[in-house]
Every structure is written in C-alpha cells, then in structure tokens.
mmCIF file of C-alpha atoms in Angstrom:
data_model
loop_
_atom_site.group_PDB
_atom_site.id
_atom_site.type_symbol
_atom_site.label_atom_id
_atom_site.label_comp_id
_atom_site.label_asym_id
_atom_site.label_seq_id
_atom_site.Cartn_x
_atom_site.Cartn_y
_atom_site.Cartn_z
ATOM 1 C CA MET A 1 0.143 -0.134 -0.451
ATOM 2 C CA LYS A 2 1.044 3.627 -0.370
ATOM 3 C CA LYS A 3 2.368 6.090 1.906
ATOM 4 C CA PHE A 4 -1.105 7.202 3.313
ATOM 5 C CA GLU A 5 -3.041 6.124 -0.025
ATOM 6 C CA GLU A 6 -6.268 7.446 -0.248
ATOM 7 C CA LYS A 7 -8.664 4.548 -1.987
ATOM 8 C CA THR A 8 -11.384 5.689 -5.075
ATOM 9 C CA LEU A 9 -14.395 4.696 -3.366
ATOM 10 C CA LEU A 10 -16.760 6.162 -6.131
ATOM 11 C CA SER A 11 -15.086 8.878 -9.719
ATOM 12 C CA GLN A 12 -17.846 10.575 -11.389
ATOM 13 C CA THR A 13 -16.660 13.347 -13.864
ATOM 14 C CA LEU A 14 -19.093 16.592 -14.002
ATOM 15 C CA TYR A 15 -17.556 18.246 -16.662
ATOM 16 C CA GLU A 16 -16.075 17.367 -19.833
ATOM 17 C CA GLY A 17 -14.138 20.375 -21.826
ATOM 18 C CA ARG A 18 -11.809 21.438 -24.350
ATOM 19 C CA ILE A 19 -9.010 21.693 -22.064
ATOM 20 C CA ILE A 20 -9.921 19.934 -18.784
ATOM 21 C CA ASN A 21 -11.972 17.512 -16.983
ATOM 22 C CA LEU A 22 -13.542 17.863 -13.569
ATOM 23 C CA ASP A 23 -14.156 14.719 -11.824
ATOM 24 C CA LEU A 24 -15.281 14.260 -7.961
ATOM 25 C CA GLU A 25 -14.038 11.433 -6.176
ATOM 26 C CA GLU A 26 -15.057 10.027 -2.903
ATOM 27 C CA VAL A 27 -12.513 8.425 -1.302
ATOM 28 C CA LEU A 28 -11.397 6.310 1.850
ATOM 29 C CA LEU A 29 -8.793 8.035 4.121
ATOM 30 C CA PRO A 30 -6.282 6.362 5.931
ATOM 31 C CA ASN A 31 -7.772 6.393 9.238
ATOM 32 C CA GLY A 32 -10.809 4.508 7.233
ATOM 33 C CA ASN A 33 -13.151 7.734 7.259
ATOM 34 C CA LYS A 34 -14.422 8.976 4.000
ATOM 35 C CA SER A 35 -13.584 12.475 2.346
ATOM 36 C CA LYS A 36 -14.433 14.023 -1.324
ATOM 37 C CA ARG A 37 -11.806 15.320 -3.616
ATOM 38 C CA GLU A 38 -11.940 18.295 -6.356
ATOM 39 C CA ILE A 39 -9.700 16.876 -9.650
ATOM 40 C CA VAL A 40 -9.229 18.920 -12.419
ATOM 41 C CA ARG A 41 -7.471 17.105 -15.012
ATOM 42 C CA HIS A 42 -5.581 18.678 -17.678
ATOM 43 C CA PRO A 43 -3.378 16.593 -20.765
ATOM 44 C CA GLY A 44 -0.212 18.175 -19.631
ATOM 45 C CA ALA A 45 1.472 20.988 -21.098
ATOM 46 C CA VAL A 46 5.421 21.459 -21.898
ATOM 47 C CA ALA A 47 7.056 24.775 -21.502
ATOM 48 C CA VAL A 48 10.357 25.579 -23.574
ATOM 49 C CA ILE A 49 13.223 27.894 -22.803
ATOM 50 C CA PRO A 50 14.295 29.213 -26.484
ATOM 51 C CA ILE A 51 18.073 30.896 -25.794
ATOM 52 C CA THR A 52 19.090 32.772 -29.024
ATOM 53 C CA VAL A 53 22.673 32.693 -30.334
ATOM 54 C CA ASP A 54 22.744 35.754 -27.999
ATOM 55 C CA GLY A 55 22.113 34.467 -25.363
ATOM 56 C CA LYS A 56 18.993 35.699 -24.595
ATOM 57 C CA VAL A 57 15.554 33.782 -23.855
ATOM 58 C CA VAL A 58 12.232 34.550 -25.520
ATOM 59 C CA MET A 59 9.079 34.513 -24.094
ATOM 60 C CA VAL A 60 5.809 35.255 -25.039
ATOM 61 C CA GLU A 61 2.938 37.941 -23.807
ATOM 62 C CA GLN A 62 -0.471 36.928 -23.661
ATOM 63 C CA TYR A 63 -4.111 37.655 -22.130
ATOM 64 C CA ARG A 64 -5.088 35.062 -19.362
ATOM 65 C CA LYS A 65 -8.474 34.934 -18.953
ATOM 66 C CA ALA A 66 -7.904 33.442 -15.793
ATOM 67 C CA LEU A 67 -6.652 36.422 -14.957
ATOM 68 C CA GLU A 68 -7.733 38.649 -16.808
ATOM 69 C CA ARG A 69 -4.581 40.445 -17.584
ATOM 70 C CA ALA A 70 -1.980 39.994 -20.054
ATOM 71 C CA ILE A 71 1.735 37.996 -18.570
ATOM 72 C CA VAL A 72 4.925 37.025 -19.741
ATOM 73 C CA GLU A 73 5.638 33.431 -19.899
ATOM 74 C CA ILE A 74 8.326 31.262 -22.170
ATOM 75 C CA PRO A 75 6.509 29.654 -24.754
ATOM 76 C CA ALA A 76 4.107 27.168 -23.396
ATOM 77 C CA GLY A 77 1.250 24.249 -24.701
ATOM 78 C CA LYS A 78 -0.669 21.820 -23.905
ATOM 79 C CA LEU A 79 -0.173 18.342 -25.234
ATOM 80 C CA GLU A 80 -1.958 16.900 -27.953
ATOM 81 C CA ARG A 81 -3.353 13.579 -26.926
ATOM 82 C CA GLY A 82 -0.717 10.471 -28.395
ATOM 83 C CA GLU A 83 1.630 13.329 -29.298
ATOM 84 C CA GLU A 84 5.277 13.589 -28.219
ATOM 85 C CA PRO A 85 6.036 16.145 -25.636
ATOM 86 C CA GLU A 86 9.437 16.994 -27.433
ATOM 87 C CA LEU A 87 7.285 17.454 -30.547
ATOM 88 C CA THR A 88 4.926 19.702 -28.631
ATOM 89 C CA ALA A 89 7.936 21.572 -27.745
ATOM 90 C CA ARG A 90 8.847 22.118 -31.040
ATOM 91 C CA ARG A 91 5.394 23.254 -32.223
ATOM 92 C CA GLU A 92 4.828 25.506 -29.896
ATOM 93 C CA LEU A 93 7.833 27.027 -30.099
ATOM 94 C CA GLU A 94 7.749 27.365 -33.636
ATOM 95 C CA GLU A 95 4.257 28.774 -33.714
ATOM 96 C CA GLU A 96 4.609 31.119 -30.542
ATOM 97 C CA THR A 97 7.645 32.517 -31.535
ATOM 98 C CA GLY A 98 8.812 31.828 -35.304
ATOM 99 C CA TYR A 99 11.662 29.936 -34.396
ATOM 100 C CA GLU A 100 12.878 26.405 -35.195
ATOM 101 C CA CYS A 101 15.538 24.730 -33.238
ATOM 102 C CA LYS A 102 18.575 22.819 -33.914
ATOM 103 C CA GLN A 103 18.718 21.060 -30.697
ATOM 104 C CA LEU A 104 16.103 20.343 -27.320
ATOM 105 C CA THR A 105 17.157 18.968 -24.302
ATOM 106 C CA HIS A 106 14.432 18.223 -21.545
ATOM 107 C CA LEU A 107 15.432 19.532 -18.490
ATOM 108 C CA ILE A 108 13.277 18.204 -15.676
ATOM 109 C CA SER A 109 9.247 18.170 -15.231
ATOM 110 C CA PHE A 110 6.727 18.868 -12.730
ATOM 111 C CA TYR A 111 3.430 19.138 -11.389
ATOM 112 C CA THR A 112 2.047 22.912 -10.658
ATOM 113 C CA SER A 113 -1.216 22.588 -8.425
ATOM 114 C CA PRO A 114 -0.883 18.850 -7.232
ATOM 115 C CA GLY A 115 -3.773 19.616 -4.374
ATOM 116 C CA PHE A 116 -6.320 19.691 -7.047
ATOM 117 C CA ALA A 117 -4.924 19.488 -10.410
ATOM 118 C CA ASP A 118 -3.050 16.408 -12.537
ATOM 119 C CA GLU A 119 -1.215 19.157 -15.139
ATOM 120 C CA ILE A 120 2.390 18.127 -15.234
ATOM 121 C CA VAL A 121 4.702 20.424 -17.050
ATOM 122 C CA HIS A 122 7.639 18.982 -19.361
ATOM 123 C CA LEU A 123 10.140 21.786 -19.618
ATOM 124 C CA TYR A 124 12.667 21.981 -22.086
ATOM 125 C CA VAL A 125 15.508 24.325 -23.367
ATOM 126 C CA ALA A 126 16.176 25.258 -27.106
ATOM 127 C CA GLU A 127 19.095 26.231 -28.349
ATOM 128 C CA GLY A 128 20.599 26.156 -32.091
ATOM 129 C CA LEU A 129 17.697 28.499 -32.670
ATOM 130 C CA SER A 130 16.935 29.810 -36.669
ATOM 131 C CA LYS A 131 13.671 32.633 -36.832
ATOM 132 C CA LYS A 132 11.405 30.867 -39.353
ATOM 133 C CA ASP A 133 10.713 33.732 -42.115
ATOM 134 C CA HIS A 134 7.358 33.439 -42.123
ATOM 135 C CA LYS A 135 4.583 35.246 -39.165
ATOM 136 C CA LEU A 136 3.969 33.583 -36.741
ATOM 137 C CA ASP A 137 1.067 30.079 -37.143
ATOM 138 C CA LEU A 138 -0.570 30.718 -33.793
ATOM 139 C CA ASP A 139 -4.447 29.342 -32.670
ATOM 140 C CA GLU A 140 -6.654 30.836 -34.289
ATOM 141 C CA ASP A 141 -8.005 31.789 -30.828
ATOM 142 C CA GLU A 142 -4.324 33.082 -29.556
ATOM 143 C CA PHE A 143 -2.942 36.516 -29.725
ATOM 144 C CA VAL A 144 0.854 37.127 -28.479
ATOM 145 C CA GLU A 145 3.923 39.360 -28.288
ATOM 146 C CA VAL A 146 7.558 38.279 -28.977
ATOM 147 C CA LEU A 147 10.275 39.586 -26.650
ATOM 148 C CA GLU A 148 13.640 38.739 -25.623
ATOM 149 C CA LEU A 149 15.384 39.009 -22.244
ATOM 150 C CA THR A 150 18.794 38.395 -20.644
ATOM 151 C CA VAL A 151 18.743 35.712 -17.766
ATOM 152 C CA GLU A 152 19.726 38.933 -15.804
ATOM 153 C CA GLU A 153 16.746 40.394 -16.567
ATOM 154 C CA ALA A 154 14.127 37.894 -16.518
ATOM 155 C CA LEU A 155 15.532 37.428 -12.893
ATOM 156 C CA GLU A 156 15.097 40.996 -12.056
ATOM 157 C CA TYR A 157 10.947 40.897 -13.764
ATOM 158 C CA ILE A 158 10.779 37.564 -11.179
ATOM 159 C CA GLN A 159 11.915 39.706 -8.727
ATOM 160 C CA GLU A 160 10.160 43.041 -9.645
ATOM 161 C CA GLN A 161 7.071 40.160 -9.604
ATOM 162 C CA ARG A 162 6.523 41.094 -13.484
ATOM 163 C CA ILE A 163 7.268 37.553 -14.315
ATOM 164 C CA PHE A 164 4.952 36.403 -11.782
ATOM 165 C CA ASP A 165 3.692 32.563 -13.563
ATOM 166 C CA ALA A 166 5.072 29.991 -11.743
ATOM 167 C CA LYS A 167 6.307 27.762 -14.603
ATOM 168 C CA THR A 168 8.248 30.507 -15.887
ATOM 169 C CA ALA A 169 10.009 31.517 -12.981
ATOM 170 C CA TYR A 170 10.703 27.977 -12.079
ATOM 171 C CA ALA A 171 12.762 27.360 -15.493
ATOM 172 C CA ILE A 172 14.938 31.102 -15.870
ATOM 173 C CA GLN A 173 15.603 29.728 -11.517
ATOM 174 C CA TYR A 174 16.218 26.545 -12.656
ATOM 175 C CA LEU A 175 18.689 27.564 -15.561
ATOM 176 C CA GLN A 176 20.388 29.856 -13.690
ATOM 177 C CA LEU A 177 20.862 27.349 -10.771
ATOM 178 C CA LYS A 178 21.524 24.739 -13.125
ATOM 179 C CA ARG A 179 24.608 26.989 -15.101
ATOM 180 C CA GLN A 180 26.105 28.084 -11.335
ATOM 181 C CA MET A 181 26.478 24.274 -11.214
ATOM 182 C CA ASP A 182 27.836 23.435 -14.556
ATOM 183 C CA GLN A 183 30.715 26.113 -13.957
ATOM 184 C CA ASN A 184 31.332 24.820 -10.495
ATOM 185 C CA ASN A 185 32.046 21.084 -11.755
ATOM 186 C CA GLY A 186 33.655 22.319 -14.863
ATOM 187 C CA MET B 1 -8.227 49.025 -23.092
ATOM 188 C CA LYS B 2 -5.774 46.115 -21.940
ATOM 189 C CA LYS B 3 -2.930 44.624 -24.087
ATOM 190 C CA PHE B 4 -5.258 41.539 -25.910
ATOM 191 C CA GLU B 5 -8.060 41.728 -23.598
ATOM 192 C CA GLU B 6 -10.475 38.759 -23.941
ATOM 193 C CA LYS B 7 -13.554 40.811 -23.395
ATOM 194 C CA THR B 8 -16.304 37.963 -21.312
ATOM 195 C CA LEU B 9 -19.991 38.001 -23.271
ATOM 196 C CA LEU B 10 -21.204 35.137 -21.172
ATOM 197 C CA SER B 11 -19.950 33.826 -18.053
ATOM 198 C CA GLN B 12 -21.552 30.647 -16.262
ATOM 199 C CA THR B 13 -20.881 28.793 -13.116
ATOM 200 C CA LEU B 14 -20.716 24.959 -14.501
ATOM 201 C CA TYR B 15 -19.851 23.595 -10.357
ATOM 202 C CA GLU B 16 -19.691 25.045 -7.410
ATOM 203 C CA GLY B 17 -17.124 22.938 -4.971
ATOM 204 C CA ARG B 18 -15.822 22.997 -1.288
ATOM 205 C CA ILE B 19 -12.231 24.096 -2.821
ATOM 206 C CA ILE B 20 -12.454 25.364 -6.321
ATOM 207 C CA ASN B 21 -15.579 26.254 -8.608
ATOM 208 C CA LEU B 22 -15.101 25.907 -12.666
ATOM 209 C CA ASP B 23 -16.890 28.411 -14.823
ATOM 210 C CA LEU B 24 -17.135 28.820 -18.714
ATOM 211 C CA GLU B 25 -16.995 32.174 -20.026
ATOM 212 C CA GLU B 26 -17.813 32.971 -23.850
ATOM 213 C CA VAL B 27 -15.161 35.783 -24.858
ATOM 214 C CA LEU B 28 -14.815 38.508 -27.156
ATOM 215 C CA LEU B 29 -11.280 37.768 -29.126
ATOM 216 C CA PRO B 30 -9.084 41.499 -30.145
ATOM 217 C CA ASN B 31 -9.767 39.803 -34.247
ATOM 218 C CA GLY B 32 -13.899 39.787 -33.279
ATOM 219 C CA ASN B 33 -13.860 36.177 -33.184
ATOM 220 C CA LYS B 34 -15.319 34.453 -30.176
ATOM 221 C CA SER B 35 -14.009 31.997 -28.556
ATOM 222 C CA LYS B 36 -14.883 30.033 -24.643
ATOM 223 C CA ARG B 37 -12.673 29.723 -21.786
ATOM 224 C CA GLU B 38 -12.716 27.084 -19.169
ATOM 225 C CA ILE B 39 -11.547 28.620 -15.368
ATOM 226 C CA VAL B 40 -11.234 26.989 -12.646
ATOM 227 C CA ARG B 41 -11.728 29.455 -9.655
ATOM 228 C CA HIS B 42 -9.494 28.956 -6.329
ATOM 229 C CA PRO B 43 -9.588 30.974 -3.120
ATOM 230 C CA GLY B 44 -5.766 31.346 -3.309
ATOM 231 C CA ALA B 45 -2.968 29.848 -1.053
ATOM 232 C CA VAL B 46 0.090 30.824 0.864
ATOM 233 C CA ALA B 47 3.106 28.229 1.436
ATOM 234 C CA VAL B 48 5.976 28.250 3.964
ATOM 235 C CA ILE B 49 9.422 28.130 4.062
ATOM 236 C CA PRO B 50 10.231 26.882 7.399
ATOM 237 C CA ILE B 51 13.866 27.166 8.456
ATOM 238 C CA THR B 52 15.053 25.683 11.892
ATOM 239 C CA VAL B 53 17.596 27.597 14.289
ATOM 240 C CA ASP B 54 20.184 25.297 12.280
ATOM 241 C CA GLY B 55 18.922 26.023 8.653
ATOM 242 C CA LYS B 56 17.488 22.930 7.896
ATOM 243 C CA VAL B 57 13.471 23.241 5.422
ATOM 244 C CA VAL B 58 11.217 21.813 7.019
ATOM 245 C CA MET B 59 8.759 20.049 5.207
ATOM 246 C CA VAL B 60 6.071 18.058 4.499
ATOM 247 C CA GLU B 61 5.425 14.319 2.858
ATOM 248 C CA GLN B 62 1.276 14.039 2.144
ATOM 249 C CA TYR B 63 -1.088 12.045 -0.756
ATOM 250 C CA ARG B 64 -2.028 13.952 -3.556
ATOM 251 C CA LYS B 65 -5.195 12.247 -4.847
ATOM 252 C CA ALA B 66 -4.483 13.594 -8.047
ATOM 253 C CA LEU B 67 -1.615 12.623 -8.919
ATOM 254 C CA GLU B 68 -1.831 8.933 -6.806
ATOM 255 C CA ARG B 69 0.930 8.790 -4.868
ATOM 256 C CA ALA B 70 2.324 10.735 -1.395
ATOM 257 C CA ILE B 71 4.284 13.953 -2.601
ATOM 258 C CA VAL B 72 7.455 15.921 -0.819
ATOM 259 C CA GLU B 73 5.985 19.883 -0.305
ATOM 260 C CA ILE B 74 6.695 23.019 1.762
ATOM 261 C CA PRO B 75 4.096 23.509 4.581
ATOM 262 C CA ALA B 76 0.792 24.945 2.239
ATOM 263 C CA GLY B 77 -2.964 25.503 2.119
ATOM 264 C CA LYS B 78 -5.819 27.100 1.015
ATOM 265 C CA LEU B 79 -6.851 30.806 2.141
ATOM 266 C CA GLU B 80 -10.229 30.666 4.002
ATOM 267 C CA ARG B 81 -12.645 33.248 3.115
ATOM 268 C CA GLY B 82 -11.177 36.850 4.441
ATOM 269 C CA GLU B 83 -8.457 35.371 5.695
ATOM 270 C CA GLU B 84 -5.215 37.555 5.987
ATOM 271 C CA PRO B 85 -2.424 35.596 4.105
ATOM 272 C CA GLU B 86 -0.368 35.791 7.004
ATOM 273 C CA LEU B 87 -2.721 34.373 9.257
ATOM 274 C CA THR B 88 -3.680 31.616 6.934
ATOM 275 C CA ALA B 89 0.397 31.086 6.775
ATOM 276 C CA ARG B 90 0.855 30.738 10.746
ATOM 277 C CA ARG B 91 -1.917 28.427 10.957
ATOM 278 C CA GLU B 92 -0.758 26.202 7.559
ATOM 279 C CA LEU B 93 2.791 25.832 9.420
ATOM 280 C CA GLU B 94 1.533 25.273 12.958
ATOM 281 C CA GLU B 95 -1.337 22.347 11.671
ATOM 282 C CA GLU B 96 1.461 20.659 9.726
ATOM 283 C CA THR B 97 4.617 20.605 11.197
ATOM 284 C CA GLY B 98 3.804 21.321 15.319
ATOM 285 C CA TYR B 99 6.091 24.796 14.710
ATOM 286 C CA GLU B 100 5.243 28.621 15.400
ATOM 287 C CA CYS B 101 7.484 31.431 13.849
ATOM 288 C CA LYS B 102 8.862 34.205 15.578
ATOM 289 C CA GLN B 103 9.491 35.768 12.357
ATOM 290 C CA LEU B 104 7.090 35.541 8.939
ATOM 291 C CA THR B 105 7.899 37.404 5.786
ATOM 292 C CA HIS B 106 6.714 37.730 2.572
ATOM 293 C CA LEU B 107 8.585 36.938 -0.041
ATOM 294 C CA ILE B 108 6.719 36.897 -3.362
ATOM 295 C CA SER B 109 3.537 35.756 -5.163
ATOM 296 C CA PHE B 110 2.644 33.556 -7.706
ATOM 297 C CA TYR B 111 -0.124 32.257 -10.066
ATOM 298 C CA THR B 112 0.556 28.185 -10.761
ATOM 299 C CA SER B 113 -1.542 27.445 -13.470
ATOM 300 C CA PRO B 114 -2.697 30.897 -15.305
ATOM 301 C CA GLY B 115 -4.053 28.741 -18.254
ATOM 302 C CA PHE B 116 -6.612 27.756 -16.959
ATOM 303 C CA ALA B 117 -6.733 28.562 -13.062
ATOM 304 C CA ASP B 118 -6.310 31.826 -11.133
ATOM 305 C CA GLU B 119 -4.953 30.395 -8.277
ATOM 306 C CA ILE B 120 -2.308 32.536 -6.885
ATOM 307 C CA VAL B 121 0.043 31.227 -4.017
ATOM 308 C CA HIS B 122 1.707 33.978 -1.508
ATOM 309 C CA LEU B 123 5.345 32.554 -0.371
ATOM 310 C CA TYR B 124 6.579 32.771 2.645
ATOM 311 C CA VAL B 125 9.758 32.385 4.634
ATOM 312 C CA ALA B 126 9.587 31.289 8.745
ATOM 313 C CA GLU B 127 12.035 32.048 11.120
ATOM 314 C CA GLY B 128 12.713 31.503 14.843
ATOM 315 C CA LEU B 129 11.230 27.886 14.891
ATOM 316 C CA SER B 130 9.582 26.415 17.796
ATOM 317 C CA LYS B 131 8.132 23.239 18.439
ATOM 318 C CA LYS B 132 5.463 23.413 20.612
ATOM 319 C CA ASP B 133 4.737 20.360 22.430
ATOM 320 C CA HIS B 134 0.909 18.722 21.147
ATOM 321 C CA LYS B 135 0.473 17.083 18.698
ATOM 322 C CA LEU B 136 -0.129 17.837 15.217
ATOM 323 C CA ASP B 137 -3.574 20.025 14.530
ATOM 324 C CA LEU B 138 -4.851 17.951 11.163
ATOM 325 C CA ASP B 139 -7.510 18.983 9.475
ATOM 326 C CA GLU B 140 -9.680 15.988 9.646
ATOM 327 C CA ASP B 141 -8.790 14.718 5.938
ATOM 328 C CA GLU B 142 -5.456 15.256 6.339
ATOM 329 C CA PHE B 143 -2.169 12.623 6.653
ATOM 330 C CA VAL B 144 1.352 14.339 6.907
ATOM 331 C CA GLU B 145 4.860 12.887 7.794
ATOM 332 C CA VAL B 146 7.016 15.936 8.649
ATOM 333 C CA LEU B 147 10.926 15.399 7.438
ATOM 334 C CA GLU B 148 13.799 18.459 7.376
ATOM 335 C CA LEU B 149 16.072 18.576 4.616
ATOM 336 C CA THR B 150 19.046 21.126 4.290
ATOM 337 C CA VAL B 151 18.737 23.995 0.983
ATOM 338 C CA GLU B 152 21.188 22.113 -0.592
ATOM 339 C CA GLU B 153 19.594 18.703 -0.202
ATOM 340 C CA ALA B 154 16.178 20.430 -1.104
ATOM 341 C CA LEU B 155 18.253 21.248 -4.692
ATOM 342 C CA GLU B 156 19.372 17.899 -5.147
ATOM 343 C CA TYR B 157 15.828 16.714 -4.559
ATOM 344 C CA ILE B 158 14.977 18.984 -7.145
ATOM 345 C CA GLN B 159 17.603 17.773 -9.177
ATOM 346 C CA GLU B 160 15.940 14.118 -9.056
ATOM 347 C CA GLN B 161 12.769 14.996 -9.258
ATOM 348 C CA ARG B 162 11.987 13.880 -5.873
ATOM 349 C CA ILE B 163 11.018 16.942 -5.138
ATOM 350 C CA PHE B 164 8.413 17.330 -8.388
ATOM 351 C CA ASP B 165 6.347 19.849 -7.081
ATOM 352 C CA ALA B 166 6.189 23.400 -8.991
ATOM 353 C CA LYS B 167 5.528 25.909 -5.691
ATOM 354 C CA THR B 168 7.785 23.612 -3.691
ATOM 355 C CA ALA B 169 11.263 24.091 -6.238
ATOM 356 C CA TYR B 170 10.006 27.642 -6.792
ATOM 357 C CA ALA B 171 10.413 28.242 -3.256
ATOM 358 C CA ILE B 172 13.922 26.273 -2.623
ATOM 359 C CA GLN B 173 15.208 28.186 -5.972
ATOM 360 C CA TYR B 174 14.320 31.616 -4.567
ATOM 361 C CA LEU B 175 15.443 31.269 -1.458
ATOM 362 C CA GLN B 176 18.513 29.630 -3.143
ATOM 363 C CA LEU B 177 19.456 32.474 -5.281
ATOM 364 C CA LYS B 178 18.030 35.495 -2.923
ATOM 365 C CA ARG B 179 20.761 34.568 -0.268
ATOM 366 C CA GLN B 180 23.597 34.249 -3.405
ATOM 367 C CA MET B 181 22.527 38.008 -4.386
ATOM 368 C CA ASP B 182 22.278 39.025 -0.530
ATOM 369 C CA GLN B 183 25.763 37.168 -0.048
ATOM 370 C CA ASN B 184 26.750 39.406 -3.080
ATOM 371 C CA ASN B 185 25.357 42.765 -2.205
ATOM 372 C CA GLY B 186 26.159 42.818 1.586
#
C-alpha cells in the first residue's frame, strides 16, 4: 500500500471540456473515514526555454483570461492526445515565437498544482535557434507578442513580480542554478 | 483597453465545490471572433518555507489524490474566506509541522497555472521556529509526515525529481538565489 493512500470509492466526471475535465472522487482515508476530492484533469503541457545565439531567452506576452490580464511567460502549450512532448515543444516554440531549434533538451518535469489538478509540465531548453521567415502560426484564439530577455533581466522581472507565472519563474531559476552548478563542476 | 484583452460575453458557473469552482466563459477575442475559456476559480493559497535554527527547511510528505501518490512539499494551504494570508501561513505552518515562528516574511506571490486557473500562491519564509508540545493539529482528512532537509539536499531532491511540486521547487530555488544575491550585495 502506498503511503497515506486514499482509495477511490467512487469517481464521477462532472465536466468534460475542451482542455480540462473535472472529476469528483469519494475516497477512503487512511483512518477509515471518507472524504471528497475535486480533481481537475489536464492533458499535461510542455514549456520551452528558447535561448538565442546571443544568450537571450525568448518569451511571449499573452492574455490570460483567468487573470484578466496579459502576462509574460516562456512559450508553452498543452499536449495533444498521443503526441510526444518533444514534438509539442517544437511545435509550440515555432508557433508562438517563429523560431526553429537545432537542439531540444528535456530539463525536468513538475506538477503545477497537485492539490487540485494533475497537470504536469515538461520543461525543455531549446538551443541553436533560427528564425523561420513566415509570420507566427498561432492558434485561431491565440494572440501573443514576442520579447527577448537576458537571464539576468528575467531574474529581475521575477524579483519585481513582472514575471509571476510559476512555470516561467521555475524555468529561469532552474536554468540559472544549473549553470552555476555546471560552472562549479566544470 | 488592456493588451490583447478578451472581453467576457457570457459567464456561467458550471460547478461550485468545496475548494474550487469551475466557470465557462464566452469571450470576444481581439480580432472580433468568439472563443470559450474554461476557468478554475481557486480561493488562493499560502506556502511557507520554515527554516529551523540549524538552517534546515521543514517539509511535509502527503498524499495527493490528483497524482495518486504521496509527495514532498513545503507546508501550504488554501486561504479561508476573508482570512489574511499571513494568518493562513501561521496556521498552516503550525497545523502541518507543529512549529510556531517568530518572524514570518512575505517573499513573493505567483500564479500556478494561469492557462486554466486563477490560483495565486503567497510565499513566505518562517524563521525563529519553536516546537509546540502538542501533536499535529491536522484537518480531519489530512495525513502528513514531517521531514527536514538542508537547502542543498532540497536542491538535490529537485534535480533528482524527488521534489516535483512546482511551488516547492520555486520556493527553494528562489531562496537559494536570494541568498546568493544578499551575499553579493552584503
């Protein structure tokens, strides 16, 4: 038995949507009591840190309806059914920024909100960027503006809460600490 | 007008739950077309980095039904209606770890999943910890195990993906980078 396992007694899908589903589960707690868990099912996502030849990170500013404002993020997108995360990463990078990449490396994966959602984000770093000459190939309901920041600028944006998207801050901080470790070991 | 604003044409609450609500909104896009947005409404949360007198970070391991496993996180909890985040932070720290703190400092706030949810996490660091002598005062459906890690161990846990909760990794990385900056400036 898993640690503190909560066995599912009943699972009910309350909503099946375009991006998320909502399940309500009745669970058996470790002490024998029952409780309910509301769980958002998400297909998972990729996020990409695109690094230009002069060392800048390519980001996108886009409107997030949940927050009622535009925010700065690294390029990201949800997994399509059955699609390899690496393919999604290349596609989202190209669609949202117009860049293709030579090397795409998986850094780490993490869960954004394990208290109520199963969303996992697979984080990649994209290097060897080259601009394709056509315009952005966005989803029909997607509007973004591309910007490029040095890692130092991005870290300042986090401090100043001009970047307050968790996956983006996670990504930039992870990259910075990884570089320091690589330097110390190299 | 806000950048790339999506005006709400229709908003419908599909589910009102114990922790989250689910809204479906019809929006007017910047190009005049319409689209739908599924938005999870969350009351917001606090997360606390509790640092012991010998410099360790207190963490909790708990079962997350959404992931069907127990995971290691910093203490956290959702805001109660009308409750000041600082009060929630002190309460969750005490309930989940048995520690009281002398100093509680707000570090930063961030959004965990702006693509589909409005959850904000207010991150605090708690110092001057002292153990209260009673046992943990958990919610009736909450089971946790307390552990203490050095910051270096926590960073290793992130690298090894033994910590893969975004807010916890964010918090530890933020703390580490902040300390480096404070050292460089001090």
